[in-house]
Coordinates of N, CA and C in Angstrom, one line a residue:
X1 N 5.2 -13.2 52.8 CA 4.9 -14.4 53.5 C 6.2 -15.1 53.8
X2 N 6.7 -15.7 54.9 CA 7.8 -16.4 55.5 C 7.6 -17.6 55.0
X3 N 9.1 -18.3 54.5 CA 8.4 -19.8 54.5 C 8.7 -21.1 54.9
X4 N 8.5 -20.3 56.6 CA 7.5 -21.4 57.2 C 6.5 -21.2 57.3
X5 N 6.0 -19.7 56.9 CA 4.0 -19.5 56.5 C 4.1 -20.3 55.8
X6 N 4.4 -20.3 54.6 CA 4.3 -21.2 53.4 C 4.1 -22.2 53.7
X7 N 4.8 -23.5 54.5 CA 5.2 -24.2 54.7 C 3.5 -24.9 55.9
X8 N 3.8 -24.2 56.8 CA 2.2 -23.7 57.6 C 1.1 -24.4 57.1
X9 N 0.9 -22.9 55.9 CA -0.4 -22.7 54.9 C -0.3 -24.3 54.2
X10 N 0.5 -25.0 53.7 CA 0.4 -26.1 52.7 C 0.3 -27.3 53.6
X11 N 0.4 -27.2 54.8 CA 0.2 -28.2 55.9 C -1.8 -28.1 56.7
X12 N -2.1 -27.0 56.1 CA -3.5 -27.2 56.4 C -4.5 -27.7 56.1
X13 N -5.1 -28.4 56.8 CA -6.3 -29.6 56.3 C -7.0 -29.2 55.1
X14 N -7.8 -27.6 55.4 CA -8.1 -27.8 54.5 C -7.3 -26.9 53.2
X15 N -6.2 -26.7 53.0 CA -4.7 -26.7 51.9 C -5.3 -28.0 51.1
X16 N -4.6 -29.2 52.3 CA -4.2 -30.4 51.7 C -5.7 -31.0 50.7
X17 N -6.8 -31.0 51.7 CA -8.1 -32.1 50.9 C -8.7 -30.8 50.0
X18 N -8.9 -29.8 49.8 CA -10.0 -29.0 49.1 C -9.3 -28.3 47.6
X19 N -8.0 -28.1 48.1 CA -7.4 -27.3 46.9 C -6.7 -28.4 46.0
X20 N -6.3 -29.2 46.0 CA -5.9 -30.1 45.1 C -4.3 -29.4 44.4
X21 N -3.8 -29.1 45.1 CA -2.6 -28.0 44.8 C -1.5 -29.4 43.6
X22 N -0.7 -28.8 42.8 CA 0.4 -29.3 42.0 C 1.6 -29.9 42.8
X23 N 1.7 -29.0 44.3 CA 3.1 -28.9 44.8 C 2.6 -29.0 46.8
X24 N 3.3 -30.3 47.1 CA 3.0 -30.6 48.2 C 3.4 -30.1 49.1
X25 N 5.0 -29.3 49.0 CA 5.3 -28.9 50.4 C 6.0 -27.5 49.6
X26 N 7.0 -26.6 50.6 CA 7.5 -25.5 50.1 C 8.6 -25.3 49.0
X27 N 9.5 -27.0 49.0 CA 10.4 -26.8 47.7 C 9.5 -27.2 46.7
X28 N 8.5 -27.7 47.0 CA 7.8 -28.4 45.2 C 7.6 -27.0 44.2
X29 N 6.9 -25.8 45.8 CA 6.1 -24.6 45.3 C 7.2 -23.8 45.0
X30 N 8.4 -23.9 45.7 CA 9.5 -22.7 44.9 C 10.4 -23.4 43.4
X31 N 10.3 -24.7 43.7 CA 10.8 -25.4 42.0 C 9.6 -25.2 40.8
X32 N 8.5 -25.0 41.2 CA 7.1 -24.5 40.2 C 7.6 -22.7 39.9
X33 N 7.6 -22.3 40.7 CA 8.1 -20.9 40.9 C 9.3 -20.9 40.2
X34 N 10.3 -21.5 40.4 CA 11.1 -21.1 39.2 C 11.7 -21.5 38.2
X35 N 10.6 -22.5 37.7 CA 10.4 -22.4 36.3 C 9.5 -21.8 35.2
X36 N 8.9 -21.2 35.8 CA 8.1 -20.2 35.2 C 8.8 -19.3 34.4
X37 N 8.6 -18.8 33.0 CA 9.3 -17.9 32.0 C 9.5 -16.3 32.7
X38 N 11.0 -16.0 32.6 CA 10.8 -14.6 33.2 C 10.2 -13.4 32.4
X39 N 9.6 -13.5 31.2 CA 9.2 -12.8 30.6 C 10.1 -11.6 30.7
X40 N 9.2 -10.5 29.9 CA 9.8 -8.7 29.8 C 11.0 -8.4 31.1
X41 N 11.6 -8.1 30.9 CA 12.3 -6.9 32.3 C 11.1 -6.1 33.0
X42 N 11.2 -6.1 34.4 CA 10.9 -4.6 35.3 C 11.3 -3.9 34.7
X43 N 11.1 -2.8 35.1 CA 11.6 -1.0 35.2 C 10.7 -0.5 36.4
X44 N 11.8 0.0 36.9 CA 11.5 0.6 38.3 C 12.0 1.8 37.9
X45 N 10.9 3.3 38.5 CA 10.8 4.3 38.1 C 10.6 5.0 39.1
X46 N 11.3 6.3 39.6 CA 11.1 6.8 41.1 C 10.3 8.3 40.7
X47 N 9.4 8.2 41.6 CA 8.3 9.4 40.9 C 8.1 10.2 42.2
X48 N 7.6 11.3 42.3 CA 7.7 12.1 43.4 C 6.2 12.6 43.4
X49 N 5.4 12.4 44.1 CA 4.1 12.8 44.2 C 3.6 13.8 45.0
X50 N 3.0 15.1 44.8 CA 2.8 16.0 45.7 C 1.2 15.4 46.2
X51 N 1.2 16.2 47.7 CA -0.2 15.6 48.6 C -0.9 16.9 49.0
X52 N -1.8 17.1 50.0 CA -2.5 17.7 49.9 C -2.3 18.7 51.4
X53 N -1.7 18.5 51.8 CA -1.0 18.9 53.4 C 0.3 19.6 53.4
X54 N 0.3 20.5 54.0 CA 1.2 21.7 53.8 C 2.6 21.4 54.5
X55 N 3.2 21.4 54.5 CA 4.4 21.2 55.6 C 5.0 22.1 56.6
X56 N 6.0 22.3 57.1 CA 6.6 23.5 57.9 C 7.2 24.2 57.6
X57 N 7.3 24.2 56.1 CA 8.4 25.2 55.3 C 7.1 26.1 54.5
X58 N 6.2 25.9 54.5 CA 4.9 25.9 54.1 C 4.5 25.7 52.4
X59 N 5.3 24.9 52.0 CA 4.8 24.1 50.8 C 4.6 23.1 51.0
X60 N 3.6 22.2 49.5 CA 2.7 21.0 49.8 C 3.9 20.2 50.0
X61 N 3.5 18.8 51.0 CA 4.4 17.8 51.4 C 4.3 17.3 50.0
X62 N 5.6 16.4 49.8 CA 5.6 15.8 48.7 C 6.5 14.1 49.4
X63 N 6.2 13.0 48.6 CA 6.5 12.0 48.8 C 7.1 11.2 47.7
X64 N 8.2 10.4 47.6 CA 9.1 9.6 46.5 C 8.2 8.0 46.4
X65 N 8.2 7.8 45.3 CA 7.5 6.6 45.4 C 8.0 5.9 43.8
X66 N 8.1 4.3 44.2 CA 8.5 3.7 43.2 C 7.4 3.0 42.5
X67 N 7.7 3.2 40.6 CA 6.4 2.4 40.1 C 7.1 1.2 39.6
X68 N 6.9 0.2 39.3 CA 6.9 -1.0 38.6 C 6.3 -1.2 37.6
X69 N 6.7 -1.2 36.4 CA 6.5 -1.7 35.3 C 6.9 -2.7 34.3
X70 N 6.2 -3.1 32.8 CA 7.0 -3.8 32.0 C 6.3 -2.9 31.0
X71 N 7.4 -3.2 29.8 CA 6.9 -2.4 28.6 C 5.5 -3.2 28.2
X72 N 4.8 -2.9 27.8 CA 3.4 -3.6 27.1 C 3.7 -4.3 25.8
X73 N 4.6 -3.5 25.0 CA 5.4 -3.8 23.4 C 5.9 -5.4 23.7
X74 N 6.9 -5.2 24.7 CA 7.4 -6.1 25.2 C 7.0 -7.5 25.4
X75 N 5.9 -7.0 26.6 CA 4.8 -8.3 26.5 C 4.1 -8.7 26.0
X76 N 3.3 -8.2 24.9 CA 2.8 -8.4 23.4 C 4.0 -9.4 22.8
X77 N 5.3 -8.9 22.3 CA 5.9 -9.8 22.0 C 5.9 -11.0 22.7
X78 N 6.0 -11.1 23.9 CA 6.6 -12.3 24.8 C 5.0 -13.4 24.3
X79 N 4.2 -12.8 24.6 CA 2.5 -13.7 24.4 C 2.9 -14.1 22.9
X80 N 3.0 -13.2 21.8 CA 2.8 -13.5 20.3 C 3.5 -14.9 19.9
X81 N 4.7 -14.6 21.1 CA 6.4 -15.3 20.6 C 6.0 -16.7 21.2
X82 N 5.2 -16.8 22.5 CA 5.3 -18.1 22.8 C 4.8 -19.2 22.2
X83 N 5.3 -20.3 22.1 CA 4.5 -21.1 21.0 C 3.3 -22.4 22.5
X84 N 3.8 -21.7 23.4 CA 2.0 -22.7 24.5 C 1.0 -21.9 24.1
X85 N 0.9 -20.3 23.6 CA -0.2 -19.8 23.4 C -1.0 -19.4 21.9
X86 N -0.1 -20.6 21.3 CA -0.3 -20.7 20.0 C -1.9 -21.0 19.7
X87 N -2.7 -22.2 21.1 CA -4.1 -22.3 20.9 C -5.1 -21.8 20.9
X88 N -4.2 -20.2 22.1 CA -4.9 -19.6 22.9 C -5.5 -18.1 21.6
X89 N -4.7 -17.8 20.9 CA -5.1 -16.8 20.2 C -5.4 -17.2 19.0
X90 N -6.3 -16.7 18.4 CA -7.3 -17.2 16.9 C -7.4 -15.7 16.1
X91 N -7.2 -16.3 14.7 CA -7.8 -14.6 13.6 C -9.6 -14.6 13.6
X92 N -9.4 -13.3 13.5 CA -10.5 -12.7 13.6 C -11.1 -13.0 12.5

């Protein structure tokens, strides 16, 4: 999304009366945006996937494709560690 979509979208009637948003125009929404905790690292992982369609050399086409990830360990830590979600998690 562009942002003057952005900008657009938050200028729409019903944007403004129905959603009750935190952030009125496009710098409120990118200063909310970047304060937000960056948590875990990405890892970006290039995987090669074979498909179902033959090609001209006559083996199966194959395709490169990127995954995105975060460790889960990681993010476990990050939740455990924060102390806003101190209310949110209770012993069993």
């Amino acid at each position: 999304m562009s942002q003057a979509a952005i900008e657009d979208y938050l200028m729409l009637p019903i944007t403004c009366d129905k959603m009750h948003l935190s952030f009125h125009n496009k710098r409120s929404f990118l200063r909310k945006i970047d304060a937000l905790p960056d948590g875990p690292r990405w890892i970006c992982e290039q995987w090669e996937i074979q498909g179902d369609t033959i090609g001209e050399d006559g083996e199966m086409k194959t395709k490169e494709i990127e995954l995105w990830r975060r460790d889960p360990v990681e993010c476990i830590h990050e939740l455990i560690g924060n102390p806003s979600s101190v209310t949110v998690f209770t012993d069993f």
